[in-house]
Coordinates of C-alpha atoms in Angstrom, one line a residue:
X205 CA 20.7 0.6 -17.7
X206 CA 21.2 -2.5 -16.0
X207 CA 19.1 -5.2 -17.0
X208 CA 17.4 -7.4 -15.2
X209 CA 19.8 -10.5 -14.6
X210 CA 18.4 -14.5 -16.2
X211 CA 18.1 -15.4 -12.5
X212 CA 15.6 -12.4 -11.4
X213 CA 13.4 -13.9 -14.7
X214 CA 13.4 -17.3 -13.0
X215 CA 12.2 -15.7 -9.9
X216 CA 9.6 -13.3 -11.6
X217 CA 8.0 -16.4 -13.4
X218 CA 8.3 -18.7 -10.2
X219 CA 6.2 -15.8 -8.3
X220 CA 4.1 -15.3 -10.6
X221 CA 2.9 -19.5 -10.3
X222 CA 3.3 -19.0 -6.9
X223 CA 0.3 -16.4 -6.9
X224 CA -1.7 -17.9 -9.3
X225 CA -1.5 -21.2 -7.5
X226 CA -2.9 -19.3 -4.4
X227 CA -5.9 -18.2 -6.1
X228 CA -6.8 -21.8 -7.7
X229 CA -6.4 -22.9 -4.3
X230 CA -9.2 -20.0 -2.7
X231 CA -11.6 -20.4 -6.0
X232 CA -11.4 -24.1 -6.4
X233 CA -11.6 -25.4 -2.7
X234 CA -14.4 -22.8 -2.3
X235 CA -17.3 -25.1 -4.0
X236 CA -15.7 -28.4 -2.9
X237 CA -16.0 -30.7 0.0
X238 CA -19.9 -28.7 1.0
X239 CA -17.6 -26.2 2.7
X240 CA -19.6 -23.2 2.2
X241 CA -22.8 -24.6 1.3
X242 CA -25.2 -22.3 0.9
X243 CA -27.8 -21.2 4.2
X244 CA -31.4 -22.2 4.1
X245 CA -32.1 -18.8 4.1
X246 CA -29.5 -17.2 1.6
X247 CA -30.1 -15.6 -2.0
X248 CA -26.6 -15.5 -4.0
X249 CA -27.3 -13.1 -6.8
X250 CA -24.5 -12.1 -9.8
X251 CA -24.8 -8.5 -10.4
X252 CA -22.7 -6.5 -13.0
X253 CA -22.2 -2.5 -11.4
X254 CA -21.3 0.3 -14.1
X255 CA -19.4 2.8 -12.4
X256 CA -19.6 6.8 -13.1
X257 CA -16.8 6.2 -16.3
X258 CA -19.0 3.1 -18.0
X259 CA -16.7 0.2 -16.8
X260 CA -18.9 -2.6 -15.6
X261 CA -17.8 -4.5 -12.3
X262 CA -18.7 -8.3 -11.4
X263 CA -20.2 -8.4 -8.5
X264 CA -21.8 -11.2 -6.2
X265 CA -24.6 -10.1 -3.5
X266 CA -25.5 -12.1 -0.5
X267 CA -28.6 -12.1 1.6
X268 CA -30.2 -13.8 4.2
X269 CA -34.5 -13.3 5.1
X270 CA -34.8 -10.9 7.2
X271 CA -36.9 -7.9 8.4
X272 CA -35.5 -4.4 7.7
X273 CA -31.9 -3.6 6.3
X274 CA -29.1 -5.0 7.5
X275 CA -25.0 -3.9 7.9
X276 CA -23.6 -4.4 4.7
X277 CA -20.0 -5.6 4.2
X278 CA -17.9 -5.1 0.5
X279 CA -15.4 -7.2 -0.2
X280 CA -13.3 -6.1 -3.4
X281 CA -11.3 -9.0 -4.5
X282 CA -7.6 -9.4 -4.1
X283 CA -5.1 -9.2 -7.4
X284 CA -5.3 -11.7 -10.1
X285 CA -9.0 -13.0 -7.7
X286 CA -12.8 -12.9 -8.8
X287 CA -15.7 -12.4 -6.4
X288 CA -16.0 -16.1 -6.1
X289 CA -12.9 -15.8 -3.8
X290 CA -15.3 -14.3 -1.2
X291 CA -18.1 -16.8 -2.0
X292 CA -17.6 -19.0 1.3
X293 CA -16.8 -16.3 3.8
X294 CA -19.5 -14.6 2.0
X295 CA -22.1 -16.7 3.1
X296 CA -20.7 -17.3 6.5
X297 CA -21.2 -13.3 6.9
X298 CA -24.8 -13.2 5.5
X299 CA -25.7 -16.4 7.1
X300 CA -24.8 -14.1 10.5
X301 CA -27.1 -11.4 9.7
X302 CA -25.1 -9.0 6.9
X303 CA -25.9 -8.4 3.7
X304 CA -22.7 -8.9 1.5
X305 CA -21.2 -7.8 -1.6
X306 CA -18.6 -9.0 -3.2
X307 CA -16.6 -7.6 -6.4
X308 CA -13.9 -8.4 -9.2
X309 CA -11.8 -5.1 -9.0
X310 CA -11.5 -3.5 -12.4
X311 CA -9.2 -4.6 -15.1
X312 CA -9.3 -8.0 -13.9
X313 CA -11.4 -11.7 -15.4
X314 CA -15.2 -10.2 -15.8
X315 CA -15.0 -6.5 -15.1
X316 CA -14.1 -4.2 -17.3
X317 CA -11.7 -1.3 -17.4
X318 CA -7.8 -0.9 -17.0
X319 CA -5.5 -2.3 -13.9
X320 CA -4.1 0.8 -12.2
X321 CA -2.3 -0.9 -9.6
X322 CA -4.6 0.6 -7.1
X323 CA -5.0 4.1 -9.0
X324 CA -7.4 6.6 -8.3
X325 CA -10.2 5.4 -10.7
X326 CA -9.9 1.8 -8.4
X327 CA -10.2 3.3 -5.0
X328 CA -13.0 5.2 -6.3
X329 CA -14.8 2.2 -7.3
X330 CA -15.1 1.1 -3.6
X331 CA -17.5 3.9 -2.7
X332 CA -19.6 3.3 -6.1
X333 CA -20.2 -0.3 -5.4
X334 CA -21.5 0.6 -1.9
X335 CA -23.8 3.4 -2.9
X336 CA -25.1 0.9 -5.9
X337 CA -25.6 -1.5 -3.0
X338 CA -27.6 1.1 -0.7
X339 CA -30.0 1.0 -4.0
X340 CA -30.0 -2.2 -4.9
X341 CA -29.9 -4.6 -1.7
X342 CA -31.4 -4.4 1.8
X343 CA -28.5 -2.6 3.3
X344 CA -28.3 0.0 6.0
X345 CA -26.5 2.9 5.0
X346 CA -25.5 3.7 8.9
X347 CA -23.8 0.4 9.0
X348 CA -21.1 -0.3 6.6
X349 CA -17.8 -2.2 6.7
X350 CA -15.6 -3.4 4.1
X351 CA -13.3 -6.8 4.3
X352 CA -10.7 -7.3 2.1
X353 CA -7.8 -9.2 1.6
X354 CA -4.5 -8.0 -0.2
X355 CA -5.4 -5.7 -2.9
X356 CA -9.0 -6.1 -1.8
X357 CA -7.7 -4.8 1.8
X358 CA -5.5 -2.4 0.7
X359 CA -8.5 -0.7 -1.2
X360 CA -10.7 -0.9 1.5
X361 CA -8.7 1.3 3.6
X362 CA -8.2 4.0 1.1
X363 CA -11.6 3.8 0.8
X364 CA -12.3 4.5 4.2
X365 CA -9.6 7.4 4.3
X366 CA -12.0 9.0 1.5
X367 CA -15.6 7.7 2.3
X368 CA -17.1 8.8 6.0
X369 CA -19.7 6.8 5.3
X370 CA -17.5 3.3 5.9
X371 CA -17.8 2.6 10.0
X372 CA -15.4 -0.2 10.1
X373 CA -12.6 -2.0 8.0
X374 CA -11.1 -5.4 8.2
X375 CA -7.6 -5.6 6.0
X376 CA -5.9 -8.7 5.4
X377 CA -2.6 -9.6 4.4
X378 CA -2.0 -5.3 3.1
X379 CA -0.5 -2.7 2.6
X380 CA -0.1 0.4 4.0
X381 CA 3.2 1.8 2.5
X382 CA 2.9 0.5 -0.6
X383 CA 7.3 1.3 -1.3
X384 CA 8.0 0.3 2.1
X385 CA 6.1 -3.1 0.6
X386 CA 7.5 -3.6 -2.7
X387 CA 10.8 -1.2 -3.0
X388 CA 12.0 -1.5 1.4
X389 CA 14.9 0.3 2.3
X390 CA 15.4 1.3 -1.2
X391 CA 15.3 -2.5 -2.1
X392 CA 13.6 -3.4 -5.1
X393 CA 11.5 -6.8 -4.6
X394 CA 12.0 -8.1 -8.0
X395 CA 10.1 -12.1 -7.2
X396 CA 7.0 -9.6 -5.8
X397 CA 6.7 -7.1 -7.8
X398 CA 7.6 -9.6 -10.8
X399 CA 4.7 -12.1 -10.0
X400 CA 2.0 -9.1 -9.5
X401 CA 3.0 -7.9 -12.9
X402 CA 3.6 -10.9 -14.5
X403 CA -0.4 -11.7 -13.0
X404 CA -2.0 -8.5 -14.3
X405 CA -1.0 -9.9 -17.8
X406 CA -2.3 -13.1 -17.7
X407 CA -5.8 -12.2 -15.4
X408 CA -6.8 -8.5 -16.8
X409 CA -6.1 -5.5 -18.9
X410 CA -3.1 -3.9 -17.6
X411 CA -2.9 0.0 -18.2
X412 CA -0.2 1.7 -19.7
X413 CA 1.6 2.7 -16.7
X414 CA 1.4 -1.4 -15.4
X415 CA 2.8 -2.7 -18.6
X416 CA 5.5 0.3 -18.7
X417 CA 6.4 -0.5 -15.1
X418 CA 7.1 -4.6 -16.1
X419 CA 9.1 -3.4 -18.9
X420 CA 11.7 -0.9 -16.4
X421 CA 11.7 -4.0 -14.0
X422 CA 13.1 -6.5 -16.5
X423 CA 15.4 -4.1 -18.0
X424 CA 15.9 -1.9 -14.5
X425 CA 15.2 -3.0 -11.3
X426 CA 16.4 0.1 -9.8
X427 CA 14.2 2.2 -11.9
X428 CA 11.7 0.5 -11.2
X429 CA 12.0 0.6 -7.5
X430 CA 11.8 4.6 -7.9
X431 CA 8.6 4.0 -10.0
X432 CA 7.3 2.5 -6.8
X433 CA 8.5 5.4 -4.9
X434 CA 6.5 8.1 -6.9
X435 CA 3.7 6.1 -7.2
X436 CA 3.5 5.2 -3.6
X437 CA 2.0 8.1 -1.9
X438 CA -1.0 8.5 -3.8
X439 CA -1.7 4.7 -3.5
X440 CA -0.7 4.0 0.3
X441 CA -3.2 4.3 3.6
X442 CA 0.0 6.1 4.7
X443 CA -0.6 9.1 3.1
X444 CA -4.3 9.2 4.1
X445 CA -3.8 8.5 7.7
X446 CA -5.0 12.5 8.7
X447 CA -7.7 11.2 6.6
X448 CA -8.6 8.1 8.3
X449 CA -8.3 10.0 12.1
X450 CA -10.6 12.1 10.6
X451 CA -13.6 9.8 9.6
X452 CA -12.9 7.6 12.6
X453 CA -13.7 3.8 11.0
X454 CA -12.5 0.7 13.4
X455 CA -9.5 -0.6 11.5
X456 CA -8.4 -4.4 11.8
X457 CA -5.2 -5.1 10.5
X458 CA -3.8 -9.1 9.9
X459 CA -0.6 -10.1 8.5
X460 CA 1.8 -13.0 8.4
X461 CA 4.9 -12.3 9.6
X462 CA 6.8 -13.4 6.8
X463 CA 4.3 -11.7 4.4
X464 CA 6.8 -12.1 1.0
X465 CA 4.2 -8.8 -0.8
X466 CA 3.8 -6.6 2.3
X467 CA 6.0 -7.5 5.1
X468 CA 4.5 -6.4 8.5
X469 CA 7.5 -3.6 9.6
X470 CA 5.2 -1.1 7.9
X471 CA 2.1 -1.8 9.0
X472 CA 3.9 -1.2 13.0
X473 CA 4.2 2.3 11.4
X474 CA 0.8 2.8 10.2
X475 CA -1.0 1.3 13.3
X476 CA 1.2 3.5 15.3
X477 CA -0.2 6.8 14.0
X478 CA -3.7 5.9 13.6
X479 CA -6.1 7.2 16.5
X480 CA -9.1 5.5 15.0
X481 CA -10.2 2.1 17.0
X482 CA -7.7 -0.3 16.0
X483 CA -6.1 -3.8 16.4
X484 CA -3.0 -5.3 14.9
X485 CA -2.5 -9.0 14.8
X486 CA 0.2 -10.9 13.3
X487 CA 0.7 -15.1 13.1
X488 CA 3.2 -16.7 11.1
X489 CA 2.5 -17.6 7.1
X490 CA 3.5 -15.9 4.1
X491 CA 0.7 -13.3 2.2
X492 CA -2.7 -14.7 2.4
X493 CA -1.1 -17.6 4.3
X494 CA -3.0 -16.9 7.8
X495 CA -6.6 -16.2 6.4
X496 CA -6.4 -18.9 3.9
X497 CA -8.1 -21.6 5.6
X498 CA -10.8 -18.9 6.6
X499 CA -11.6 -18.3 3.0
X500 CA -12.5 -21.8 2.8
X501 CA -14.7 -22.1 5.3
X502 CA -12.3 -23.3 8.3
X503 CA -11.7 -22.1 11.9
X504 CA -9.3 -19.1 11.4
X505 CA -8.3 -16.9 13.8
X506 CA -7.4 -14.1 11.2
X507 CA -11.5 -14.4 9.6
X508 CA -12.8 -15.5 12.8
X509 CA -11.7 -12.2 14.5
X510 CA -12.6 -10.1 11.5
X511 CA -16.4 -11.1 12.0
X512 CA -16.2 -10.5 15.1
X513 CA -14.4 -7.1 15.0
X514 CA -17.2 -6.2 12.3
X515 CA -20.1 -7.6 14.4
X516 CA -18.6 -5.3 17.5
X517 CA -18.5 -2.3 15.5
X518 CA -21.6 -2.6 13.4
X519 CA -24.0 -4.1 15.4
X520 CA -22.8 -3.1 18.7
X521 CA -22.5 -6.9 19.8
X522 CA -19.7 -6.8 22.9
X523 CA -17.1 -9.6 22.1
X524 CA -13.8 -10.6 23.4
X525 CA -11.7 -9.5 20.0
X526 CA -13.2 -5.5 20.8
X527 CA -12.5 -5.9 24.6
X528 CA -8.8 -7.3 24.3
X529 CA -5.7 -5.4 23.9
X530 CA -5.1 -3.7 20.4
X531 CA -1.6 -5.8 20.0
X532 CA -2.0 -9.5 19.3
X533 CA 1.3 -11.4 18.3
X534 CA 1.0 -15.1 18.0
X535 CA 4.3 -16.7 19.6
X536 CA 6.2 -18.6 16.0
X537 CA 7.0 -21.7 18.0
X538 CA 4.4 -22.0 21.2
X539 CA 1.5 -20.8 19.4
X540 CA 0.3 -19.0 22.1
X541 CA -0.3 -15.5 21.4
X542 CA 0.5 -12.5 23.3
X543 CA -1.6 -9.1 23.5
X544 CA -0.1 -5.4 24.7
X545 CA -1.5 -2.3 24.6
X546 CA 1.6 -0.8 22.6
X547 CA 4.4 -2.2 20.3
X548 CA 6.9 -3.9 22.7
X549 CA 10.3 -3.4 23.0
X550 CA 10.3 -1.7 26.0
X551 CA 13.1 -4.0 27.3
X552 CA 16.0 -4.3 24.7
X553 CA 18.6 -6.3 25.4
X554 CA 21.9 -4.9 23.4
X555 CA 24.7 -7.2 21.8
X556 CA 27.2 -5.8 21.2
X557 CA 28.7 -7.4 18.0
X558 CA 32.5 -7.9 18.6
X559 CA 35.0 -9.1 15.4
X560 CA 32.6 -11.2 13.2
X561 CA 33.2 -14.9 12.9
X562 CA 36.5 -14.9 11.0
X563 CA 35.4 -18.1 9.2
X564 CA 33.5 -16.0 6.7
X565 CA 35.2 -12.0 6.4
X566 CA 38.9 -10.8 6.2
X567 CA 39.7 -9.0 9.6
X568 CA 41.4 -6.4 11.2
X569 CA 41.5 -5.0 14.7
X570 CA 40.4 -5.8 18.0
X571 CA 37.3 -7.1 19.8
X572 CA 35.6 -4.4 19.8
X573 CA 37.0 -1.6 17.6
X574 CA 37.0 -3.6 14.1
X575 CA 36.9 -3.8 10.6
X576 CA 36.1 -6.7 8.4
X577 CA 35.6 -6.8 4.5
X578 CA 33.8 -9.1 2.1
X579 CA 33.6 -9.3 -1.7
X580 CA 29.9 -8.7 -2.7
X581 CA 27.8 -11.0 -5.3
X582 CA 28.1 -14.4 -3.8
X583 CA 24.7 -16.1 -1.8
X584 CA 25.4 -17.4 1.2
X585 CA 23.4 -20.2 3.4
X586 CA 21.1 -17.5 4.7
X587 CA 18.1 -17.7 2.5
X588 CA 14.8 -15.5 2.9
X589 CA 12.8 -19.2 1.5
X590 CA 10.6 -20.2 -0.9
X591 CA 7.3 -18.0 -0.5
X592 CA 4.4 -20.0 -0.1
X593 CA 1.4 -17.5 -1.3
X594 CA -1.8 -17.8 -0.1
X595 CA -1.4 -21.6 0.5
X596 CA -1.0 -21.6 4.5
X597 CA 1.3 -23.9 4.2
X598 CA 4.4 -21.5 5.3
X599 CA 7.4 -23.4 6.7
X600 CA 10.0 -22.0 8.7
X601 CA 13.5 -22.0 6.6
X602 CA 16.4 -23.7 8.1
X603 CA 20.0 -23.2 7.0
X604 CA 23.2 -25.3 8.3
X605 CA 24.8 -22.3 9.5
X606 CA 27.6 -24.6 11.3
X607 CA 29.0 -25.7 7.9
X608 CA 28.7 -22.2 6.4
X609 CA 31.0 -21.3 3.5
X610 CA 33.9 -18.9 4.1
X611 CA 34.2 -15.4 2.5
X612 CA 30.5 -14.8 1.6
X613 CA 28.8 -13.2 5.0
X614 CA 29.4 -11.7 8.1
X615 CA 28.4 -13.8 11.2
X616 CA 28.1 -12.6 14.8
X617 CA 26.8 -15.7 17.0
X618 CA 25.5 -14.5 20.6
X619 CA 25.4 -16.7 23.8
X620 CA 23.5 -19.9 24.6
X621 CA 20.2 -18.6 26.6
X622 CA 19.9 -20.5 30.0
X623 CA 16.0 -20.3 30.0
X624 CA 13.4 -20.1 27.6
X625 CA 13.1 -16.6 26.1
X626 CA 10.3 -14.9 24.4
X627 CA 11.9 -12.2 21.7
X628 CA 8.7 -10.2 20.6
X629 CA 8.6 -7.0 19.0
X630 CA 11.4 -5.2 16.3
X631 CA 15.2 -5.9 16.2
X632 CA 18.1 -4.0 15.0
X633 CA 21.2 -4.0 14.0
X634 CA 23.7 -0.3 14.5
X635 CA 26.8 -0.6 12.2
X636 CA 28.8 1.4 9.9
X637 CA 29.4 0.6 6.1
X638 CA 32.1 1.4 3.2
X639 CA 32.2 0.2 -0.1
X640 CA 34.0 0.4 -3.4
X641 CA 31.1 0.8 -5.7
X642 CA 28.4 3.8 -4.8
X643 CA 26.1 1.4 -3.7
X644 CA 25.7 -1.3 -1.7
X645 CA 22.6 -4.2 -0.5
X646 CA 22.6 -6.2 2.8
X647 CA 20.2 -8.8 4.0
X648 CA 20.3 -9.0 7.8
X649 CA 19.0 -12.8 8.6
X650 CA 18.5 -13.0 12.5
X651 CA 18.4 -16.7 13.2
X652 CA 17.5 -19.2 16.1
X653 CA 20.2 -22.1 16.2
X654 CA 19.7 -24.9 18.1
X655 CA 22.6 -27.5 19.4
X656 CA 23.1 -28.7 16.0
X657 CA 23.9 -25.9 14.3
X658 CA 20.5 -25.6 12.3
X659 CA 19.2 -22.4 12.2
X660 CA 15.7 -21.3 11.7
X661 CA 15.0 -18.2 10.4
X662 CA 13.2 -15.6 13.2
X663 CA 13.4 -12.3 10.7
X664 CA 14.7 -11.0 7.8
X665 CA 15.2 -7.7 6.2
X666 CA 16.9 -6.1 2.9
X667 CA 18.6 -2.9 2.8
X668 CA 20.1 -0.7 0.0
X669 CA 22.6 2.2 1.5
X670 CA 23.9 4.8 -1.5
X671 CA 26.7 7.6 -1.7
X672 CA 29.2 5.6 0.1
X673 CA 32.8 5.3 -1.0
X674 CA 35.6 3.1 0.0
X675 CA 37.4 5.2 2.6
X676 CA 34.7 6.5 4.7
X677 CA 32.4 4.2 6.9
X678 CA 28.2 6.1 7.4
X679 CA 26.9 4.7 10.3
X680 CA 23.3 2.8 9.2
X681 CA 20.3 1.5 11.3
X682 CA 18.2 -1.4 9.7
X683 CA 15.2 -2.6 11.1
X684 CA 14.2 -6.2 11.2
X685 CA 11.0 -7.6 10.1
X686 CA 8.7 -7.9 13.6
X687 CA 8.6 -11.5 15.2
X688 CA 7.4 -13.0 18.5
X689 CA 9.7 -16.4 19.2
X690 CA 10.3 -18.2 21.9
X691 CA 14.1 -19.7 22.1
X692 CA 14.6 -23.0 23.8
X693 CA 17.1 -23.0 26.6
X694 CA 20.3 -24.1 25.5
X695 CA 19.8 -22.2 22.0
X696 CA 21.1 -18.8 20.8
X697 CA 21.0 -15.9 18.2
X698 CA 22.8 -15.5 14.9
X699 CA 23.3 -12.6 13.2
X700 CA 24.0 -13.1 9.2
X701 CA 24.6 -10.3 6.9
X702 CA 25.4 -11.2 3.3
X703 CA 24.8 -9.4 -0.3
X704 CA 22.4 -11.7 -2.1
X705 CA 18.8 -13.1 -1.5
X706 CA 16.8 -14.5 -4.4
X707 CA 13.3 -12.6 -3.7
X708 CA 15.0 -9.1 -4.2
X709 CA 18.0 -6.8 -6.7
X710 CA 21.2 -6.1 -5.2
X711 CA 22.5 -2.7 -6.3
X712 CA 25.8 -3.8 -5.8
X713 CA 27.8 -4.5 -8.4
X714 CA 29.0 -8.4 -7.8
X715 CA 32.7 -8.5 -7.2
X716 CA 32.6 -5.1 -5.4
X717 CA 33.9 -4.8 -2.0
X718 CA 31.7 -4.0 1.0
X719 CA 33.5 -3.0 4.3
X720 CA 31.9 -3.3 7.8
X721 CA 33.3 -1.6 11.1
X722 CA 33.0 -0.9 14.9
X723 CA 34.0 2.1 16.3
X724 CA 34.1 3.9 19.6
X725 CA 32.2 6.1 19.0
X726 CA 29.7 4.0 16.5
X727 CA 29.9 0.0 18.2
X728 CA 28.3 -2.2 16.1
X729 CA 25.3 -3.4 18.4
X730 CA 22.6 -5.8 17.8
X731 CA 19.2 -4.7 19.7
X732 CA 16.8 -7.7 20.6
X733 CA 13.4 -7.0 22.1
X734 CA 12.7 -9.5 24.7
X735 CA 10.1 -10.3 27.3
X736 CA 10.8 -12.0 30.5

């Protein structure tokens, strides 16, 4: 048993005040500055729900005068959140002609019951709370949509794999793979899964399997990383995607693209396979980051489009967020966002990834047919960041890559572009690995560096290979997180791959010795998606 080093407990309590900060920030700016205030023609009701076991659920309905029912819209609150975190957006949506209900998920502040990190009693509750609000609010039962964010979103779209009766979903800042989210490449994200453990404890009444899961990641981070594993298929949209194509709601996805909880890669995978109506967009920000200023009543592009997506596919209301393209990725440094009817990468423009800069690795070989070595266990200047949750405030990283260290990364630097170029889509990077211990993590950091030698970070990715041994390099693919960048003329890719990164558990064993090499047959090639 390896237990869980003193820096990974740092970084579990400084994600945990991360989260909890986000929350304050939604349930305290909420009633201030008369953002929100309430319609003329709004009721705001508490309600407590008792679900089919006894457990009683906060709830907060929202209605606006009118004649006959009207679409109703659930909103089950995020992790660690009330109801009141809906309150604003809440009254936005009824104040536009839906009736709107908004609940604490169970285990958490006011309701009752156990946290089952999204269990099966939870994703029941969904479909509970909407046929209680069929009896007990002016709702029409042919019109219903659920918006959630987080653990809010991620329950609304198992719901919708197991309820035919919800027409249209709107998920913000989930999951859909809930190991390729917390325990990615066989990486276990110790500062996420940390501060959503470390919140069930102080917000709720965590079950036995959450507190047995915080005690295997402070004394195991690799256990618990396989916890994640068994637990994920009953708990992902994933695994209900037949489901989902069945029932046929409209899906809306929205993430950040440097979403620290639920990094974007695997929704690409999810929205992929679905056959339902569907739209993916991503914008920069960390989780909760671009739908935070939404929640408070602000323009939003993430909320913004969500009402309109529900308006379209409730009410029938034509609208220019139905009629565009299903793709929407907002460009990281113009802003302007980009829309295509499948994921790009059509175009990939290959580097091939010739002896790393000898600065940092010990080298043999030539150009092209290489190997280079590095002792494992020591950070380098590539950093993942600080995660920012649910503030908005997200701010790219930089690094002073030109001053770099020796001996604790690999570094390939490509070419100066002559024009400005928009990278959009997934990158990756083919190379073969050997290592004295049986296993090994890498971080790949792809980076934009201007003239200066600053970098900022366009993607990052962690990924955890197993079975290898010292003599024998297995060829590996890793996948970067998705981006859309522009680069300025006159600026060019880097390519950093160290051992270390604060958010996440390195399986290998610090001093060990990973090996990186370029073959014939295997070149070590770096694949960019770009556009123009």
């Amino acid at each position: 048993m390896k237990s869980l080093p003193h820096r990974w407990r740092i970084a579990i309590g400084g994600a945990f005040a991360v989260l909890a900060a986000g929350v304050v920030v939604v349930a305290v700016r909420s009633g201030s500055d008369g953002v929100g205030a309430k319609p003329h023609n709004a009721a705001d009701v508490r309600a407590t729900i008792r679900t089919s076991d006894g457990v009683t659920l906060a709830a907060e309905v929202i209605t606006s005068k009118g004649t006959g029912p009207a679409p109703l819209v659930v909103m089950p609150a995020s992790w660690g959140a009330t109801a009141a975190e809906y309150h604003v957006v809440g009254m936005r949506f009824a104040a536009a002609g839906y009736v709107v209900l908004a609940y604490t998920q169970r285990g958490f502040f006011d309701s009752g019951g156990e946290i089952d990190f999204a269990g099966p009693r939870t994703q029941r509750d969904v479909s509970e709370v909407i046929t209680w609000a069929l009896a007990h609010a002016p709702a029409d039962p042919k019109h219903i949509g659920l918006l959630g964010v987080s653990y809010g979103a991620g329950m609304s779209l198992l719901a919708a794999a197991n309820d035919s009766r919800i027409r249209a979903v709107v998920a913000l800042s989930t999951w859909a793979d809930m190991a390729a989210s917390l325990h990615p490449n066989g990486t276990t994200s110790a500062y996420a899964l940390g501060g959503l453990l470390s919140n069930a404890k102080t917000s709720g009444h965590p079950s036995a399997l959450v507190a047995s899961l915080t005690q295997r990641l402070i004394a195991d981070p690799t256990a618990a990383g396989a916890t994640i594993d068994t637990m994920s298929p009953s708990r992902s949209p994933m695994a209900y995607i037949d489901a989902l194509n069945r029932n046929q709601p409209a899906i809306m996805l929205a993430n950040g693209y440097e979403d620290s909880l639920f990094g974007p890669h695997q929704l690409v995978d999810f929205f992929a396979k679905l056959t339902t109506p569907k739209r993916l967009q991503l914008a920069p920000g960390d989780h909760g980051g671009p739908e935070s200023a939404g929640l408070r009543g602000k323009k939003d592009d993430a909320v913004d489009n969500g009402l309109q997506w529900l308006d379209h596919y409730l009410r029938g209301r034509p609208n220019v967020v139905a009629a565009a393209k299903p793709i929407q990725l907002q460009d990281q440094t113009t802003g302007v966002w980009h829309g295509y009817a499948t994921w790009p990468g059509a175009r990939q423009l290959t580097v091939d990834l010739a002896q790393p800069d000898t600065r940092t690795v010990t080298m043999q070989g030539t150009p092209s047919v290489w190997t280079a070595g590095l002792t494992t266990g020591t950070d380098s200047a590539a950093t993942s960041g600080q995660p920012l949750v649910f503030s908005g405030l997200y701010q790219v990283p930089h690094a002073q890559l030109a001053t770099m260290p020796t001996g604790q990364a690999f570094v390939w630097s490509g070419p100066a572009v002559t024009s400005p170029t928009l990278v959009s889509g997934t990158s990756s990077l083919h190379v073969s690995m050997a290592s004295s211990g049986p296993s090994v993590t890498v971080f790949a950091y792809l980076y934009d560096v201007g003239a200066s030698g600053t970098g900022q970070l366009m993607s990052v990715t962690p990924f955890t290979a197993t079975g290898l041994t010292p003599d024998t390099a297995h060829a590996v693919t890793i996948s970067l997180q998705p981006t859309s960048w522009t680069l300025p003329a006159g600026d060019h890719l880097e390519l950093i791959v160290d051992t270390v990164d604060l958010r996440y558990h390195s399986a290998a064993p610090a001093g060990s010795t990973l090996t990186m090499t370029s073959t014939a047959s295997h070149p070590a090639t770096l694949q960019v998606p770009v556009l123009g």
